[in-house]
XYZ file of C-alpha atoms in Angstrom:
581
model
C -33.117 -8.921 -31.746
C -35.052 -11.864 -30.499
C -35.481 -13.414 -33.965
C -34.330 -16.799 -35.199
C -30.561 -16.962 -34.780
C -28.706 -20.089 -35.812
C -25.063 -19.127 -35.398
C -23.073 -18.233 -32.311
C -22.650 -14.751 -30.931
C -19.030 -13.703 -30.334
C -18.588 -11.971 -26.987
C -15.143 -10.778 -25.938
C -13.775 -9.536 -22.648
C -11.350 -6.648 -22.124
C -11.172 -6.282 -18.345
C -11.057 -8.635 -15.378
C -10.668 -6.010 -12.651
C -10.336 -2.280 -12.074
C -6.701 -1.791 -13.072
C -6.427 -4.443 -15.784
C -4.478 -3.866 -18.995
C -5.625 -0.569 -20.485
C -4.771 -1.597 -24.035
C -6.977 -4.711 -23.895
C -10.047 -2.951 -25.301
C -8.131 -1.842 -28.381
C -6.509 -5.276 -28.737
C -9.880 -7.013 -28.653
C -11.466 -4.623 -31.152
C -8.629 -4.900 -33.666
C -7.619 -8.549 -33.172
C -10.604 -10.225 -34.809
C -14.361 -10.289 -35.228
C -16.665 -9.588 -32.268
C -20.329 -8.845 -31.825
C -20.030 -7.587 -28.244
C -17.179 -6.496 -26.011
C -17.621 -6.723 -22.260
C -15.642 -5.677 -19.219
C -15.739 -6.601 -15.549
C -14.346 -3.816 -13.356
C -15.877 -4.614 -9.977
C -14.874 -6.705 -6.979
C -15.676 -6.546 -3.287
C -12.565 -4.450 -2.631
C -13.301 -2.241 -5.651
C -16.726 -1.368 -4.264
C -15.043 -0.051 -1.111
C -12.570 1.976 -3.178
C -15.371 3.462 -5.263
C -17.460 4.172 -2.159
C -14.636 6.212 -0.649
C -14.235 7.943 -4.012
C -17.941 8.829 -4.063
C -17.786 10.063 -0.477
C -15.234 12.672 -1.604
C -17.303 13.783 -4.612
C -20.882 12.665 -5.424
C -20.197 12.683 -9.177
C -17.525 10.003 -8.806
C -17.885 6.347 -7.873
C -17.294 4.719 -11.259
C -14.257 3.106 -12.915
C -12.510 6.013 -14.602
C -10.184 3.758 -16.612
C -13.184 2.672 -18.703
C -13.415 6.220 -20.049
C -9.699 6.202 -20.858
C -10.222 3.054 -22.905
C -13.229 4.524 -24.719
C -11.248 7.666 -25.575
C -9.275 5.593 -28.055
C -11.796 2.880 -28.831
C -15.352 4.222 -28.951
C -15.183 5.242 -32.613
C -13.464 1.984 -33.470
C -16.240 -0.030 -31.811
C -18.918 1.895 -33.703
C -17.111 1.407 -37.011
C -16.860 -2.330 -36.413
C -20.423 -2.699 -35.142
C -19.268 -3.961 -31.753
C -21.550 -3.126 -28.844
C -20.020 -2.615 -25.406
C -21.393 -3.800 -22.061
C -19.496 -3.110 -18.832
C -20.180 -2.923 -15.111
C -17.766 0.008 -14.835
C -20.610 2.182 -13.515
C -19.841 0.913 -10.026
C -21.726 3.092 -7.563
C -22.696 5.703 -10.154
C -23.803 4.141 -13.464
C -25.874 7.206 -14.386
C -22.808 9.385 -13.902
C -20.697 7.138 -16.095
C -23.396 7.059 -18.797
C -23.386 10.865 -18.834
C -19.589 10.887 -18.997
C -19.637 8.502 -21.978
C -22.136 10.774 -23.755
C -19.943 13.791 -23.075
C -16.935 11.893 -24.415
C -18.848 10.902 -27.548
C -19.893 14.505 -28.158
C -16.314 15.677 -27.752
C -15.180 13.018 -30.242
C -17.950 13.937 -32.680
C -19.638 10.535 -32.406
C -23.318 9.642 -32.252
C -23.707 6.951 -29.608
C -26.750 5.422 -27.931
C -25.738 5.035 -24.277
C -27.985 3.321 -21.729
C -27.440 2.250 -18.166
C -28.791 -0.137 -15.546
C -29.387 0.899 -11.957
C -31.233 -0.154 -8.816
C -28.476 -2.118 -7.120
C -27.545 0.739 -4.768
C -29.400 0.060 -1.510
C -27.467 2.499 0.661
C -30.424 4.911 1.076
C -32.427 1.971 2.490
C -29.689 0.569 4.708
C -31.600 1.182 7.951
C -34.860 -0.145 6.531
C -33.146 -3.341 5.396
C -31.245 -3.809 8.654
C -27.756 -3.295 7.237
C -26.636 -0.894 9.949
C -24.063 1.810 9.316
C -22.330 1.035 6.028
C -20.437 2.967 3.384
C -21.888 1.015 0.458
C -24.663 -1.534 0.020
C -25.071 -3.009 -3.438
C -27.223 -5.911 -4.568
C -25.978 -8.202 -7.320
C -28.393 -7.720 -10.223
C -28.794 -10.031 -13.192
C -28.782 -9.665 -16.962
C -32.309 -8.627 -17.945
C -31.768 -4.898 -17.560
C -28.866 -5.249 -19.989
C -31.113 -7.223 -22.350
C -33.724 -4.438 -22.268
C -31.097 -1.803 -23.092
C -29.628 -3.829 -25.960
C -33.037 -4.662 -27.418
C -33.799 -0.953 -27.475
C -30.705 -0.271 -29.563
C -28.009 0.741 -27.078
C -24.461 0.835 -28.424
C -22.986 1.077 -24.928
C -24.553 -0.253 -21.730
C -23.003 0.550 -18.371
C -24.208 -1.002 -15.153
C -23.631 -0.894 -11.461
C -23.175 -4.062 -9.391
C -24.410 -6.844 -11.615
C -22.870 -10.277 -11.241
C -19.613 -10.730 -13.123
C -21.184 -13.173 -15.582
C -24.206 -10.947 -16.255
C -22.318 -8.674 -18.636
C -21.881 -11.760 -20.857
C -25.294 -13.346 -20.204
C -27.093 -10.122 -21.220
C -25.676 -9.921 -24.752
C -26.160 -13.677 -25.290
C -29.798 -13.556 -24.160
C -30.544 -10.459 -26.240
C -28.851 -11.825 -29.349
C -30.536 -15.221 -29.217
C -33.913 -14.037 -27.942
C -33.878 -16.279 -24.879
C -36.719 -16.232 -22.391
C -36.344 -15.903 -18.643
C -37.161 -19.572 -18.078
C -34.548 -20.856 -20.544
C -32.496 -22.013 -17.585
C -30.193 -24.420 -19.429
C -29.309 -21.782 -22.024
C -28.838 -19.095 -19.390
C -26.700 -21.415 -17.284
C -24.565 -22.170 -20.330
C -23.969 -18.444 -20.775
C -23.205 -18.100 -17.054
C -20.549 -20.802 -17.427
C -19.035 -19.055 -20.441
C -19.278 -15.702 -18.675
C -17.587 -17.025 -15.565
C -14.717 -18.297 -17.712
C -14.041 -15.083 -19.636
C -14.989 -12.404 -17.071
C -11.552 -12.565 -15.424
C -9.750 -11.824 -18.653
C -6.390 -13.491 -19.187
C -6.954 -15.983 -16.377
C -8.683 -18.057 -19.098
C -5.751 -17.849 -21.505
C -2.843 -18.865 -19.290
C -2.686 -16.130 -16.666
C -2.375 -17.308 -13.049
C -2.215 -20.849 -14.419
C -0.840 -23.596 -12.190
C 0.890 -25.621 -14.936
C 2.419 -22.596 -16.695
C 6.025 -23.758 -16.371
C 5.209 -27.181 -17.831
C 2.828 -26.090 -20.593
C 4.775 -22.946 -21.605
C 8.399 -24.076 -21.046
C 10.110 -21.119 -22.720
C 7.546 -18.639 -21.282
C 7.470 -16.639 -24.534
C 3.765 -17.245 -25.143
C 2.910 -15.947 -21.676
C 4.702 -12.610 -21.943
C 1.439 -10.989 -23.023
C -1.538 -13.372 -22.893
C -4.456 -12.450 -25.096
C -7.903 -11.803 -23.674
C -10.596 -14.449 -24.140
C -13.850 -14.523 -26.046
C -16.828 -16.859 -26.021
C -18.746 -18.066 -29.044
C -22.140 -18.724 -27.453
C -24.616 -20.788 -29.461
C -28.423 -20.556 -29.366
C -28.637 -23.658 -27.147
C -26.314 -22.100 -24.548
C -23.283 -24.205 -25.409
C -20.122 -22.270 -26.156
C -16.567 -22.348 -27.346
C -13.947 -20.409 -25.392
C -11.189 -19.065 -27.610
C -9.048 -15.978 -28.268
C -8.036 -13.877 -31.234
C -5.480 -15.481 -33.600
C -1.862 -14.638 -32.915
C -2.364 -13.421 -29.365
C -0.332 -14.778 -26.471
C -1.192 -17.489 -24.002
C -3.394 -20.458 -24.811
C -6.930 -21.691 -24.328
C -6.897 -25.321 -23.182
C -9.163 -27.606 -21.195
C -6.892 -26.965 -18.220
C -6.903 -23.158 -18.435
C -10.696 -23.237 -18.696
C -10.990 -25.734 -15.824
C -8.863 -23.473 -13.647
C -11.121 -20.496 -14.279
C -14.318 -22.497 -13.757
C -13.051 -23.353 -10.261
C -12.285 -19.725 -9.416
C -14.282 -18.234 -6.535
C -17.116 -20.737 -6.566
C -18.551 -22.953 -3.842
C -20.244 -26.233 -4.707
C -22.145 -27.862 -7.512
C -24.669 -25.011 -7.583
C -23.391 -21.578 -8.655
C -26.194 -19.097 -8.034
C -26.853 -16.113 -10.261
C -29.920 -13.822 -10.294
C -31.184 -15.275 -13.590
C -30.400 -18.978 -13.188
C -28.397 -21.314 -11.016
C -25.605 -23.016 -12.904
C -25.104 -26.685 -12.098
C -21.316 -26.714 -12.219
C -21.394 -30.504 -11.857
C -22.976 -30.788 -15.320
C -20.316 -28.803 -17.191
C -18.476 -30.856 -19.812
C -15.268 -29.579 -21.380
C -13.671 -30.828 -24.570
C -11.028 -29.630 -26.981
C -12.397 -28.114 -30.202
C -9.034 -27.520 -31.849
C -6.110 -25.225 -31.137
C -7.049 -22.564 -28.594
C -10.669 -23.694 -28.635
C -12.488 -25.390 -25.731
C -16.119 -26.398 -25.978
C -18.417 -26.060 -22.960
C -21.442 -28.323 -23.227
C -23.898 -30.377 -21.256
C -24.723 -27.475 -18.970
C -27.892 -27.650 -16.950
C -29.532 -24.765 -15.167
C -32.141 -24.296 -12.473
C -34.322 -21.371 -11.422
C -32.440 -18.708 -9.462
C -32.721 -18.411 -5.682
C -35.436 -16.088 -4.316
C -32.890 -13.728 -2.750
C -30.141 -11.508 -4.081
C -26.744 -11.229 -2.469
C -25.831 -7.770 -1.210
C -22.262 -6.529 -0.834
C -21.934 -4.449 2.340
C -18.791 -2.398 2.807
C -18.022 -0.260 5.822
C -15.073 1.411 7.506
C -13.724 -0.891 10.191
C -11.268 1.526 11.736
C -7.607 2.307 11.194
C -4.618 0.028 10.656
C -0.870 0.229 10.407
C 1.978 -2.219 10.112
C 5.720 -2.478 10.503
C 7.881 -5.237 9.096
C 11.164 -5.858 10.876
C 14.058 -7.824 9.382
C 15.693 -10.522 11.524
C 18.983 -11.855 10.156
C 21.157 -14.837 10.896
C 21.084 -16.726 14.174
C 18.567 -16.786 17.047
C 15.627 -15.740 14.857
C 12.939 -16.883 17.318
C 14.668 -15.164 20.260
C 15.078 -11.939 18.294
C 11.386 -11.964 17.420
C 10.369 -12.562 21.039
C 12.640 -9.786 22.311
C 11.356 -7.066 19.994
C 7.753 -8.163 20.457
C 7.987 -7.814 24.206
C 9.884 -4.525 23.914
C 7.327 -2.933 21.614
C 4.275 -4.117 23.526
C 5.766 -2.900 26.801
C 6.842 0.501 25.487
C 3.448 1.536 24.090
C 1.386 3.573 26.559
C -1.834 3.125 24.546
C -1.959 -0.326 23.042
C -4.054 -0.732 19.875
C -7.263 -2.729 20.125
C -5.727 -5.446 17.947
C -2.063 -6.320 17.612
C -1.075 -9.264 15.406
C 2.443 -10.653 14.977
C 3.522 -12.903 12.107
C 7.015 -14.351 11.712
C 7.853 -15.479 8.168
C 10.863 -17.776 8.256
C 12.238 -16.742 4.892
C 15.776 -17.289 6.204
C 18.053 -20.101 5.007
C 20.772 -21.837 6.966
C 24.331 -20.889 5.953
C 22.905 -18.472 3.372
C 25.203 -16.983 0.747
C 23.369 -13.616 0.657
C 22.157 -11.440 3.497
C 18.637 -11.376 2.095
C 18.327 -15.168 2.105
C 19.694 -15.207 5.668
C 16.822 -13.000 6.847
C 13.329 -13.581 8.218
C 10.480 -11.051 8.311
C 8.579 -10.153 11.461
C 5.344 -8.339 10.667
C 3.230 -6.504 13.220
C -0.256 -5.341 12.179
C -2.310 -3.115 14.464
C -5.944 -1.998 14.260
C -7.973 0.429 16.332
C -11.039 2.684 15.989
C -8.823 5.617 17.055
C -6.292 6.588 14.355
C -3.951 7.993 16.998
C -3.395 4.547 18.489
C -2.146 3.079 15.210
C -0.371 6.098 13.770
C 3.057 7.441 14.659
C 2.587 6.317 18.249
C 2.917 2.781 16.972
C 5.323 3.015 14.046
C 7.700 5.449 15.754
C 7.682 3.312 18.891
C 8.933 0.414 16.778
C 11.727 2.448 15.189
C 12.795 3.890 18.559
C 13.970 0.388 19.481
C 16.607 0.419 16.731
C 19.642 0.752 19.027
C 18.269 -1.122 22.019
C 16.840 -4.305 20.559
C 18.160 -7.363 18.707
C 21.440 -7.297 16.751
C 20.996 -6.255 13.154
C 17.717 -4.368 13.790
C 16.237 -2.731 10.710
C 12.797 -2.292 9.134
C 11.511 -2.450 5.571
C 9.939 1.021 5.766
C 10.145 4.237 7.803
C 7.483 5.184 10.385
C 4.151 6.036 8.840
C 0.600 7.063 9.686
C -2.246 4.627 9.990
C -4.681 4.078 7.153
C -8.401 3.415 7.023
C -9.330 -0.234 6.546
C -12.577 -1.655 5.287
C -14.835 -4.479 6.384
C -16.926 -6.569 4.026
C -19.919 -8.686 4.897
C -22.626 -10.213 2.734
C -26.363 -9.861 3.213
C -29.343 -11.294 1.364
C -32.622 -9.622 0.476
C -35.698 -10.825 -1.380
C -35.266 -10.195 -5.089
C -38.619 -8.425 -5.197
C -37.351 -5.841 -2.699
C -34.574 -4.677 -5.032
C -35.363 -2.318 -7.919
C -33.838 -3.239 -11.275
C -34.189 -0.444 -13.819
C -33.042 -0.077 -17.408
C -32.553 3.603 -18.290
C -32.531 4.304 -22.010
C -30.650 7.046 -23.815
C -33.764 9.237 -23.940
C -34.171 8.989 -20.164
C -37.116 6.608 -20.255
C -37.076 4.028 -17.515
C -38.173 0.397 -17.656
C -38.612 -1.622 -14.486
C -37.240 -5.165 -14.731
C -39.412 -7.611 -12.825
C -37.792 -10.169 -10.525
C -37.841 -13.854 -11.408
C -41.289 -15.394 -10.935
C -39.946 -18.921 -10.550
C -37.243 -19.480 -7.930
C -35.554 -22.366 -6.158
C -33.946 -22.190 -2.739
C -30.236 -22.821 -2.936
C -29.292 -26.133 -1.327
C -26.406 -28.597 -1.565
C -26.766 -31.357 -4.136
C -26.901 -34.943 -2.850
C -23.431 -36.432 -2.336
C -21.832 -37.904 -5.418
C -20.904 -41.576 -5.455
C -17.133 -41.562 -5.415
C -15.217 -43.770 -7.838
C -13.607 -46.876 -6.401
C -10.030 -46.181 -5.290
C -7.426 -47.820 -7.483
C -5.193 -50.412 -5.781
C -2.046 -48.331 -5.975
C 1.227 -49.783 -4.775
C 4.485 -47.955 -4.102
C 4.344 -44.196 -3.488
C 6.784 -41.326 -3.772
C 6.756 -38.195 -1.649
C 6.484 -35.236 -4.014
C 4.633 -31.903 -4.124
C 0.882 -32.221 -4.656
C 1.288 -29.762 -7.534
C 3.384 -32.249 -9.455
C 0.092 -33.721 -10.714
C -2.602 -31.318 -9.449
C -3.483 -27.810 -10.520
C -5.187 -25.289 -8.242
C -6.907 -21.920 -8.376
C -7.907 -19.949 -5.279
C -9.497 -16.636 -4.401
C -11.519 -14.582 -1.950
C -15.233 -14.727 -1.198
C -15.787 -12.093 1.474
C -14.100 -13.346 4.628
C -13.825 -16.833 3.172
C -11.662 -18.341 0.454
C -11.989 -21.162 -2.006
C -9.316 -23.519 -3.294
C -10.232 -25.563 -6.350
C -7.925 -28.498 -7.122
C -8.067 -30.559 -10.310
C -6.119 -33.281 -12.074
C -5.831 -34.245 -15.720
C -6.462 -37.999 -15.932
C -9.005 -40.482 -14.589
C -6.444 -42.494 -12.551
C -5.212 -39.256 -10.968
C -8.815 -38.365 -10.180
C -9.459 -41.706 -8.516
C -6.461 -41.021 -6.292
C -7.173 -37.323 -5.594
C -10.817 -37.660 -4.590
C -9.896 -40.159 -1.860
C -6.577 -38.614 -0.825
C -7.396 -34.895 -0.589
C -10.003 -34.849 2.172
C -10.892 -32.001 4.522
C -8.648 -33.524 7.186
C -5.778 -33.778 4.704
C -6.257 -30.156 3.642
C -6.097 -29.054 7.279
C -2.904 -31.043 7.695
C -1.314 -29.507 4.606
C -2.522 -25.957 5.351
C -2.225 -25.526 9.130
C -3.825 -22.056 8.927
C -7.123 -23.844 8.252
C -6.901 -26.247 11.196
C -9.462 -24.448 13.366
C -11.651 -23.043 10.596
C -14.827 -24.467 9.046
C -13.888 -26.195 5.778
C -16.344 -27.683 3.279
C -15.321 -29.931 0.394
C -17.331 -30.049 -2.833
C -16.761 -32.805 -5.384
C -17.009 -32.023 -9.131
C -16.388 -35.267 -11.033
C -16.898 -33.846 -14.546
C -13.982 -31.505 -13.943
C -11.962 -34.108 -11.995
C -11.915 -31.511 -9.250
C -12.548 -30.900 -5.586
C -13.298 -27.433 -4.302
C -12.711 -26.389 -0.710
C -14.434 -23.414 0.905
C -12.555 -22.162 3.960
C -14.713 -19.902 6.089
C -13.168 -17.024 8.010
C -9.601 -17.305 6.739
C -9.731 -13.703 5.440
C -11.286 -12.246 8.574
C -13.731 -9.516 7.587
C -12.802 -9.389 3.926
C -9.958 -8.357 1.654
C -9.622 -4.798 2.968
C -9.288 -6.125 6.528
C -5.857 -7.569 5.652
C -6.153 -10.574 7.944
C -3.226 -12.434 6.421
C -0.075 -12.089 4.331
C -2.064 -12.922 1.152
C -5.249 -10.941 1.883
C -7.109 -12.105 -1.240
C -6.058 -15.782 -0.950
C -4.832 -15.681 -4.546
C -1.766 -17.816 -3.718
C -3.466 -20.182 -1.277
C -3.765 -22.813 -4.001
C -0.083 -22.506 -4.878
C 0.851 -23.011 -1.223
C -1.254 -26.164 -1.212
C 0.400 -27.413 -4.406
C 3.837 -26.924 -2.867
C 3.114 -29.267 0.049
C 4.484 -32.776 -0.250
C 2.235 -35.836 -0.234
C 2.624 -39.544 -0.961
C 1.656 -39.989 -4.619
C 1.480 -43.448 -6.231
C 4.414 -44.198 -8.511
C 1.940 -45.233 -11.217
C 0.770 -41.621 -11.448
C 4.228 -40.131 -11.775
C 4.719 -40.563 -15.542
C 4.138 -36.852 -16.234
C 5.966 -35.553 -13.180
C 9.133 -33.593 -14.055
C 12.277 -35.450 -13.053
C 13.461 -32.665 -10.747
C 10.368 -33.154 -8.574
C 11.021 -36.889 -8.284
C 14.554 -36.488 -6.980
């Protein structure tokens, strides 16, 4: 630990979210050589789920599936000398560490288990001005993990560290990096950001899947990724031989654009300059990440605040055939008039999934969705859903719903906060119970936008064809609290010189009318031939608020790709013929 290391450290991933493929840990341990195996189990919605779990029983609050994976794999990891780092501790890392020790004892294994804590700020919510919340967790960095690994831990479990930190920690410990090695740390952050979402780096959720995997066989079961991180912070993203999917410059680009903002991607240990990332092919299923520059981290840590917003319910009514708009208006007015106690919020959405002269009843039907919210569960329970069903024989012709009446459910609200890093404890707890305080960064840099990039000169394109944007552009989108990001990239320099001038904020608002009245910021990333849009407020008060049909904005990028635009004929060489018709 901390000595002269000349070769790369191999760090694999076996989980991108709480609920990911259970067998991935075993697959990664048996599929090839690894030094470390990591797992990301936490997301903003997961923290709410775990908080409700902990509220029912104080000894809960961690990702129980991690223990299921270890049941089969802990002995295997020890035999192979693979050390495990995971943020599965959620709201109770000490509890999970104890559970891992109990599991090891039951399996007859000797395991050094350490954990990292300090992120849970709920006991100080009033002091810090958070108000009444169910969970308040700061995003910690990697140095608590480094301390645990340097002290000999075989398994390190953490609470809410940043997603990349579970990869940065092993890299920093293995190579003996210092806290001011910002370029190296930023390189590991880039690699960590690519592999922390599991199979999204190997072909999962990949925009060009139909073109790059035409028979789909390779995508039936994509392998999980690993990063070979070198002492200088550069890395190669790859996967175990013989596993499904693929690692290409495009799959890595897609993941780099996932849930980021602009050219600066802040982490507690360093700020990654995304605009410096250079990708290149290093052979089959190998992509090199180089050129990465880092800066000191910001002086504050982000805090995830989750609270109960109230109660919600919904009914989806099916409208078939003719007069769809009139049918929707009739039932809307009937339901709103019939309810004696109207919910505080009542939202109607009509999805015109119907087709003219359809040859099946399903394709002749549209969906009318009504979502209600209220602090009082009675106002969104059976009073609402039964009132909708009671209209069955007195409303539009063909009335039916997709579900029977049901009770309302609790919904959550997410909001971010920021606190000075020095106000957040960061503690490494070793297997013997000894505790080591991890000091905050001594050198920081306020997060600020980078100066605007000089855009390339537009090419003098001639004739255009109206085709889907996705015929040449890939996209990846996701949630960031109540906001969403949509990263869009192209594969060639001529395509880039068209995209950067064509896909402006105004054009995005035109193509995605839901964004017309929302704040939208565009960030330009020339090295990736990409633009990234941050759309504030499109998800309301977070994923659990269910503000829209796609509450996590995972398909927002695919909607954008489906919209038609005028693309120069010169750029259409790679466009499938069916899209040019």
